[in-house]
CSV table of C-alpha atoms in Angstrom, one decimal:
chain,number,residue,atom,x,y,z
P,1,MET,CA,8.4,12.7,-36.4
P,2,ILE,CA,8.8,9.3,-34.7
P,3,PRO,CA,7.7,6.2,-36.5
P,4,LEU,CA,5.2,4.0,-34.6
P,5,MET,CA,3.8,0.9,-36.4
P,6,GLY,CA,3.7,2.8,-39.7
P,7,ILE,CA,2.5,6.0,-38.1
P,8,GLN,CA,4.7,9.1,-38.1
P,9,LEU,CA,4.0,10.4,-34.6
P,10,PRO,CA,4.6,14.1,-34.1
P,11,ARG,CA,6.7,15.5,-31.2
P,12,VAL,CA,3.6,17.2,-29.8
P,13,ILE,CA,0.3,15.5,-29.3
P,14,PHE,CA,-2.6,17.7,-28.3
P,15,GLY,CA,-4.5,16.6,-25.2
P,16,THR,CA,-8.3,17.1,-25.1
P,17,THR,CA,-9.2,17.3,-21.4
P,18,CYS,CA,-10.2,20.9,-22.1
P,19,LEU,CA,-12.7,19.8,-24.7
P,20,GLY,CA,-14.3,17.7,-22.0
P,21,ASN,CA,-14.5,20.7,-19.6
P,22,LEU,CA,-11.7,19.9,-17.2
P,23,PHE,CA,-11.6,22.7,-14.6
P,24,VAL,CA,-13.4,25.2,-16.9
P,25,ALA,CA,-16.1,25.0,-19.6
P,26,PRO,CA,-14.9,26.8,-22.7
P,27,SER,CA,-17.6,27.9,-25.2
P,28,ASP,CA,-18.1,25.9,-28.4
P,29,GLY,CA,-16.5,28.8,-30.2
P,30,GLU,CA,-13.4,28.7,-28.0
P,31,LYS,CA,-13.1,25.0,-28.5
P,32,ARG,CA,-13.4,25.4,-32.3
P,33,GLU,CA,-10.7,28.1,-32.3
P,34,LEU,CA,-8.4,25.9,-30.1
P,35,MET,CA,-8.6,23.1,-32.6
P,36,HIS,CA,-8.0,25.5,-35.5
P,37,GLN,CA,-4.8,26.6,-33.7
P,38,TRP,CA,-3.6,23.0,-33.6
P,39,PHE,CA,-3.6,22.8,-37.3
P,40,ARG,CA,-2.1,26.3,-37.7
P,41,GLN,CA,0.8,25.5,-35.4
P,42,MET,CA,1.6,21.9,-36.5
P,43,SER,CA,1.9,20.4,-39.9
P,44,VAL,CA,-0.4,17.5,-40.8
P,45,PRO,CA,-1.0,14.9,-39.6
P,46,VAL,CA,-2.0,16.5,-36.3
P,47,ALA,CA,-2.0,14.1,-33.4
P,48,ILE,CA,-4.9,14.3,-30.8
P,49,ASP,CA,-5.1,12.3,-27.6
P,50,THR,CA,-8.5,11.8,-26.1
P,51,ALA,CA,-10.6,9.4,-24.0
P,52,GLY,CA,-14.2,8.5,-23.1
P,53,LYS,CA,-13.4,9.7,-19.6
P,54,TYR,CA,-12.9,13.3,-20.8
P,55,GLY,CA,-16.2,15.0,-20.1
P,56,ALA,CA,-18.0,11.6,-20.2
P,57,GLY,CA,-17.6,11.5,-23.9
P,58,LEU,CA,-17.9,15.2,-24.5
P,59,ALA,CA,-14.3,15.6,-25.8
P,60,LEU,CA,-14.8,12.8,-28.3
P,61,GLN,CA,-18.0,14.4,-29.6
P,62,VAL,CA,-16.4,17.8,-29.9
P,63,ILE,CA,-13.5,16.3,-31.9
P,64,GLY,CA,-15.7,14.5,-34.3
P,65,ARG,CA,-18.0,17.5,-34.8
P,66,GLU,CA,-15.3,20.2,-35.2
P,67,LEU,CA,-13.0,18.1,-37.5
P,68,ALA,CA,-16.0,17.5,-39.8
P,69,ALA,CA,-17.1,21.2,-39.7
P,70,ALA,CA,-13.6,22.3,-40.6
P,71,GLY,CA,-13.4,19.8,-43.5
P,72,ILE,CA,-10.3,18.1,-42.1
P,73,ALA,CA,-9.4,15.0,-44.1
P,74,PRO,CA,-9.2,11.8,-41.9
P,75,SER,CA,-5.7,11.2,-43.2
P,76,ASP,CA,-4.6,14.6,-41.8
P,77,VAL,CA,-5.3,13.6,-38.2
P,78,ILE,CA,-3.9,10.9,-35.8
P,79,ILE,CA,-6.3,10.1,-33.0
P,80,SER,CA,-5.4,8.2,-29.8
P,81,ASN,CA,-8.5,7.1,-27.9
P,82,LYS,CA,-7.9,5.7,-24.4
P,83,LEU,CA,-10.6,3.2,-23.6
P,84,GLY,CA,-12.1,2.1,-20.3
P,85,TRP,CA,-14.7,4.7,-19.5
P,86,ARG,CA,-18.1,5.1,-21.1
P,87,ARG,CA,-21.1,7.4,-20.8
P,88,VAL,CA,-24.0,6.8,-18.4
P,89,PRO,CA,-26.9,9.1,-17.4
P,90,LEU,CA,-26.1,11.9,-14.9
P,91,ARG,CA,-28.1,11.2,-11.7
P,92,GLY,CA,-27.0,14.0,-9.5
P,93,SER,CA,-25.8,17.6,-9.8
P,94,GLU,CA,-22.3,16.6,-10.9
P,95,PRO,CA,-20.5,13.5,-12.2
P,96,THR,CA,-19.4,10.8,-9.8
P,97,PHE,CA,-16.0,10.3,-11.4
P,98,GLU,CA,-13.3,12.8,-10.2
P,99,PRO,CA,-15.9,15.0,-8.5
P,100,GLY,CA,-15.2,18.7,-8.4
P,101,VAL,CA,-13.0,18.6,-11.5
P,102,TRP,CA,-15.3,18.5,-14.5
P,103,VAL,CA,-17.5,21.5,-15.2
P,104,GLY,CA,-21.0,21.7,-16.7
P,105,LEU,CA,-21.3,18.1,-17.8
P,106,GLU,CA,-24.7,16.6,-18.8
P,107,HIS,CA,-23.6,13.0,-18.4
P,108,ASP,CA,-21.7,10.8,-16.0
P,109,ALA,CA,-19.1,8.1,-16.8
P,110,VAL,CA,-18.3,4.6,-15.4
P,111,GLN,CA,-15.2,2.5,-15.7
P,112,ASP,CA,-15.8,-0.5,-17.9
P,113,ILE,CA,-12.7,-2.6,-18.2
P,114,SER,CA,-13.0,-6.2,-19.5
P,115,TYR,CA,-13.0,-7.9,-22.9
P,116,ASP,CA,-16.6,-6.8,-23.6
P,117,GLY,CA,-16.3,-3.5,-21.7
P,118,ILE,CA,-13.4,-2.3,-23.9
P,119,LEU,CA,-15.4,-3.2,-27.0
P,120,ARG,CA,-18.3,-1.2,-25.7
P,121,CYS,CA,-16.1,1.8,-25.0
P,122,TRP,CA,-14.5,1.4,-28.5
P,123,GLN,CA,-17.9,1.3,-30.2
P,124,GLU,CA,-19.1,4.4,-28.3
P,125,GLY,CA,-15.9,6.2,-29.3
P,126,CYS,CA,-16.5,5.3,-32.9
P,127,GLU,CA,-20.0,6.7,-32.8
P,128,PHE,CA,-18.8,10.0,-31.2
P,129,LEU,CA,-15.8,10.5,-33.5
P,130,GLY,CA,-17.9,9.8,-36.6
P,131,ASP,CA,-15.7,9.8,-39.8
P,132,TYR,CA,-12.5,10.1,-37.8
P,133,PRO,CA,-11.4,6.6,-36.5
P,134,ALA,CA,-8.8,6.4,-33.7
P,135,GLN,CA,-5.6,4.7,-35.0
P,136,LEU,CA,-4.1,4.4,-31.5
P,137,LEU,CA,-6.1,2.5,-28.8
P,138,SER,CA,-5.2,1.8,-25.2
P,139,VAL,CA,-6.6,0.7,-21.9
P,140,HIS,CA,-7.1,3.8,-19.8
P,141,ASP,CA,-6.6,4.1,-16.0
P,142,PRO,CA,-5.9,0.5,-15.2
P,143,ASP,CA,-4.2,1.8,-12.0
P,144,GLU,CA,-7.4,3.3,-10.8
P,145,TYR,CA,-9.2,0.0,-11.6
P,146,LEU,CA,-6.8,-2.0,-9.6
P,147,ALA,CA,-6.7,0.5,-6.7
P,148,ALA,CA,-10.5,0.0,-6.3
P,149,ALA,CA,-10.0,-3.7,-5.5
P,150,SER,CA,-11.5,-4.8,-2.1
P,151,ASP,CA,-8.9,-7.5,-1.4
P,152,PRO,CA,-6.1,-9.5,-3.1
P,153,SER,CA,-8.6,-11.9,-4.7
P,154,ASP,CA,-10.6,-9.0,-6.2
P,155,ARG,CA,-7.3,-7.4,-7.4
P,156,ARG,CA,-6.4,-10.7,-9.3
P,157,ARG,CA,-9.9,-10.7,-10.9
P,158,ARG,CA,-9.5,-7.1,-12.0
P,159,LEU,CA,-6.0,-7.8,-13.3
P,160,ASP,CA,-7.5,-10.6,-15.5
P,161,HIS,CA,-10.1,-8.1,-16.7
P,162,ILE,CA,-7.3,-5.7,-17.8
P,163,VAL,CA,-5.4,-8.5,-19.6
P,164,SER,CA,-8.6,-9.6,-21.4
P,165,ALA,CA,-9.3,-5.9,-22.3
P,166,HIS,CA,-5.9,-5.8,-23.9
P,167,GLN,CA,-6.7,-8.9,-25.8
P,168,ALA,CA,-9.7,-7.2,-27.3
P,169,LEU,CA,-7.4,-4.4,-28.5
P,170,VAL,CA,-5.1,-7.0,-30.0
P,171,GLU,CA,-8.0,-8.4,-32.0
P,172,LEU,CA,-9.1,-4.9,-33.2
P,173,ARG,CA,-5.5,-4.3,-34.4
P,174,TYR,CA,-5.6,-7.7,-36.2
P,175,GLN,CA,-8.8,-6.8,-37.9
P,176,GLY,CA,-7.3,-3.5,-39.1
P,177,LEU,CA,-9.4,-1.4,-36.9
P,178,ALA,CA,-6.4,0.0,-35.0
P,179,THR,CA,-2.8,0.6,-36.0
P,180,ALA,CA,-1.1,0.4,-32.6
P,181,ILE,CA,-2.2,-0.5,-29.1
P,182,GLY,CA,-1.0,0.6,-25.7
P,183,VAL,CA,-1.8,1.7,-22.1
P,184,GLY,CA,-2.1,5.0,-20.3
P,185,ALA,CA,-1.9,5.4,-16.5
P,186,LYS,CA,-0.9,7.9,-13.8
P,187,GLU,CA,0.9,5.2,-11.8
P,188,TRP,CA,3.9,4.1,-13.8
P,189,ARG,CA,4.5,1.0,-11.6
P,190,ILE,CA,1.2,-0.4,-12.8
P,191,ILE,CA,2.3,0.0,-16.4
P,192,ARG,CA,5.5,-1.9,-15.4
P,193,GLU,CA,3.4,-4.7,-13.9
P,194,LEU,CA,1.2,-4.9,-17.0
P,195,ASP,CA,4.2,-4.7,-19.3
P,196,ARG,CA,5.0,-8.2,-18.1
P,197,LEU,CA,1.6,-9.5,-19.2
P,198,CYS,CA,0.6,-7.5,-22.3
P,199,PRO,CA,2.6,-6.8,-25.5
P,200,TYR,CA,2.4,-3.1,-26.0
P,201,ASP,CA,3.3,-1.0,-29.0
P,202,TRP,CA,3.3,2.2,-26.9
P,203,VAL,CA,2.7,3.5,-23.4
P,204,MET,CA,1.6,6.9,-22.1
P,205,LEU,CA,3.0,8.0,-18.8
P,206,ALA,CA,1.0,10.7,-16.8
P,207,ASN,CA,2.1,12.6,-13.8
P,208,SER,CA,5.2,10.3,-13.6
P,209,LEU,CA,8.3,11.5,-15.6
P,210,THR,CA,8.3,15.2,-14.8
P,211,ILE,CA,10.8,17.7,-13.6
P,212,MET,CA,9.4,17.4,-10.1
P,213,SER,CA,9.2,13.6,-10.1
P,214,HIS,CA,11.6,11.2,-11.9
P,215,PRO,CA,12.6,8.3,-9.7
P,216,PRO,CA,15.6,6.2,-10.8
P,217,GLU,CA,13.4,3.1,-11.0
P,218,LEU,CA,11.2,4.9,-13.6
P,219,ILE,CA,14.2,5.9,-15.7
P,220,GLU,CA,15.4,2.3,-15.7
P,221,PHE,CA,11.9,1.1,-16.8
P,222,ILE,CA,11.6,3.6,-19.7
P,223,GLN,CA,15.1,2.6,-20.9
P,224,SER,CA,13.9,-1.0,-20.9
P,225,LEU,CA,10.8,0.0,-23.0
P,226,ALA,CA,13.0,1.9,-25.5
P,227,GLU,CA,15.3,-1.1,-25.9
P,228,ARG,CA,12.3,-3.1,-26.9
P,229,ARG,CA,11.2,-0.4,-29.3
P,230,ILE,CA,8.0,0.4,-27.3
P,231,THR,CA,7.1,4.1,-28.0
P,232,ILE,CA,6.9,6.3,-24.9
P,233,ILE,CA,4.5,9.3,-24.8
P,234,ASN,CA,4.9,11.6,-21.8
P,235,SER,CA,1.9,13.5,-20.5
P,236,ALA,CA,0.7,15.6,-17.6
P,237,LEU,CA,4.1,17.2,-17.3
P,238,LEU,CA,2.8,20.1,-15.2
P,239,HIS,CA,0.9,17.8,-12.7
P,240,GLY,CA,-2.4,19.2,-13.8
P,241,GLY,CA,-1.2,22.8,-14.0
P,242,PHE,CA,0.4,22.7,-10.6
P,243,LEU,CA,4.0,23.4,-11.7
P,244,SER,CA,2.9,26.5,-13.6
P,245,GLY,CA,1.1,27.9,-10.6
P,246,GLY,CA,-2.3,26.2,-10.6
P,247,SER,CA,-4.3,25.2,-7.5
P,248,PHE,CA,-4.8,21.6,-8.7
P,249,LEU,CA,-2.2,18.8,-8.3
P,250,ASP,CA,-2.8,15.6,-10.2
P,251,TYR,CA,-6.5,16.3,-10.6
P,252,ARG,CA,-7.2,17.3,-7.0
P,253,ARG,CA,-7.1,20.6,-5.2
P,254,VAL,CA,-3.9,21.4,-3.3
P,255,ASP,CA,-4.2,21.4,0.5
P,256,PRO,CA,-1.6,23.8,2.0
P,257,ASP,CA,-2.2,22.2,5.4
P,258,ASP,CA,-1.2,18.8,4.1
P,259,PRO,CA,2.6,18.2,4.8
P,260,GLU,CA,3.2,16.6,1.5
P,261,ASP,CA,1.4,19.3,-0.4
P,262,ALA,CA,3.2,21.9,1.5
P,263,LYS,CA,6.5,20.3,0.6
P,264,ARG,CA,5.5,20.3,-3.1
P,265,MET,CA,4.5,24.0,-2.9
P,266,ALA,CA,7.9,24.8,-1.5
P,267,TRP,CA,9.6,22.9,-4.3
P,268,ARG,CA,7.5,24.9,-6.8
P,269,SER,CA,8.4,28.2,-5.2
P,270,ARG,CA,12.1,27.4,-5.5
P,271,PHE,CA,11.6,26.1,-9.1
P,272,HIS,CA,9.9,29.4,-10.1
P,273,GLU,CA,12.6,31.5,-8.5
P,274,ILE,CA,15.4,29.7,-10.4
P,275,CYS,CA,13.4,29.9,-13.7
P,276,GLU,CA,12.8,33.6,-13.2
P,277,ALA,CA,16.5,34.2,-12.5
P,278,HIS,CA,17.3,32.5,-15.8
P,279,GLY,CA,14.6,34.4,-17.7
P,280,ALA,CA,12.8,31.1,-18.4
P,281,SER,CA,9.2,30.2,-18.3
P,282,PRO,CA,8.5,27.4,-15.7
P,283,TYR,CA,6.0,25.9,-18.2
P,284,ALA,CA,8.7,25.8,-21.0
P,285,VAL,CA,11.3,24.3,-18.6
P,286,ALA,CA,8.9,21.6,-17.4
P,287,VAL,CA,7.9,20.6,-21.0
P,288,ALA,CA,11.6,20.6,-22.1
P,289,TYR,CA,12.5,18.4,-19.2
P,290,GLY,CA,9.6,16.0,-20.0
P,291,LEU,CA,11.1,15.5,-23.5
P,292,SER,CA,14.8,15.5,-22.4
P,293,HIS,CA,15.1,11.7,-22.0
P,294,PRO,CA,16.0,10.1,-25.4
P,295,ALA,CA,13.5,7.3,-24.8
P,296,VAL,CA,10.6,9.8,-24.9
P,297,SER,CA,9.2,10.1,-28.4
P,298,SER,CA,6.4,12.7,-27.9
P,299,VAL,CA,4.6,14.8,-25.3
P,300,ALA,CA,0.9,15.2,-24.9
P,301,LEU,CA,0.1,18.9,-24.0
P,302,SER,CA,-3.2,20.5,-23.1
P,303,THR,CA,-4.5,24.0,-22.8
P,304,SER,CA,-8.0,25.5,-23.0
P,305,ARG,CA,-6.7,28.8,-24.4
P,306,PRO,CA,-6.2,29.1,-28.2
P,307,ASP,CA,-3.6,31.8,-27.7
P,308,ARG,CA,-1.4,29.4,-25.7
P,309,VAL,CA,-1.0,26.8,-28.5
P,310,GLN,CA,2.0,28.5,-30.1
P,311,GLU,CA,3.7,28.7,-26.8
P,312,MET,CA,3.0,25.0,-26.2
P,313,VAL,CA,4.5,23.9,-29.5
P,314,SER,CA,7.5,26.2,-29.0
P,315,ALA,CA,8.2,24.8,-25.6
P,316,ALA,CA,8.3,21.3,-27.0
P,317,MET,CA,10.7,22.3,-29.8
P,318,THR,CA,13.2,24.1,-27.5
P,319,PRO,CA,15.8,22.0,-25.7
P,320,LEU,CA,16.5,22.4,-22.0
P,321,ASP,CA,19.1,25.0,-21.2
P,322,ASP,CA,22.3,23.4,-19.8
P,323,ASP,CA,23.1,26.2,-17.4
P,324,LEU,CA,19.5,26.2,-16.0
P,325,LEU,CA,19.7,22.4,-15.6
P,326,ARG,CA,22.9,22.6,-13.6
P,327,THR,CA,21.4,25.3,-11.4
P,328,LEU,CA,18.3,23.1,-10.7
P,329,GLU,CA,20.6,20.2,-9.9
P,330,ASP,CA,22.8,22.3,-7.6
P,331,ALA,CA,19.6,23.4,-5.8
P,332,GLY,CA,18.7,19.8,-5.2
P,333,LEU,CA,15.5,20.1,-7.3
P,334,ILE,CA,16.5,17.5,-9.8
């Protein structure tokens, strides 16, 4: 385990997009069994990463409900709640955020990033989680918030909102209502920009430091974070399931007619061929690579299938094979 502000952070953190019905809508029984497997495969405290965005609060509700039903002690769980999205009524046939991705939701969600907005999101999270407070808090998707700016002036205004949202987290930590505060984003360059403005205890990278994408500038940045003792959690190592053969890439459906998508599909095919030749699972290789940099403390992994949890944990505990790594390098994939 890795120490973070007094918390022993496990090597594996369980992601909860599946509890919010990402891509599929598991039954309540399947979600319950999935959470039971978390506690069977990892010793306590079990770490869980969630967000108000996941199913427009559904994941938060499932966590609070199922932990209570299983009689889990609050001290036996570490919860990370990424703040910045909150629940609103569903007006149409499907949610307006990330359309086509979330299944069977009864609510919509809106981004609410500001000093007051983050406090609203935090309060909603507390209500949904019940007796299980989130020890780790962060601002979620600041990259999306900035990308929605209409012009440079609007972007500066939104950047001020993000900084003030972080200040609200600082105050929650000061009041003893959070143990450590951070940021989570898909675009690592935005985390680097915010790192100059906000003092973080931890950062969560998503779709960034993976076996398919690991630019030298990112490696330099995470080394800088490590030197300053900022904990790094790596997530979305499979690019939304794409690297293991899925039809979604970074939360959107792959388009074979798009030249960039076609290039990535060709990369994946070669990657799978090499893994198969070495008798290795592409999933396990991708997870091992995501943990291979010494600056990375933990990985956040997700599955909707209870029978896959053991494989997930095993992948995170098994180092990357040197011969396989050299073959991937020789093939120009790394």
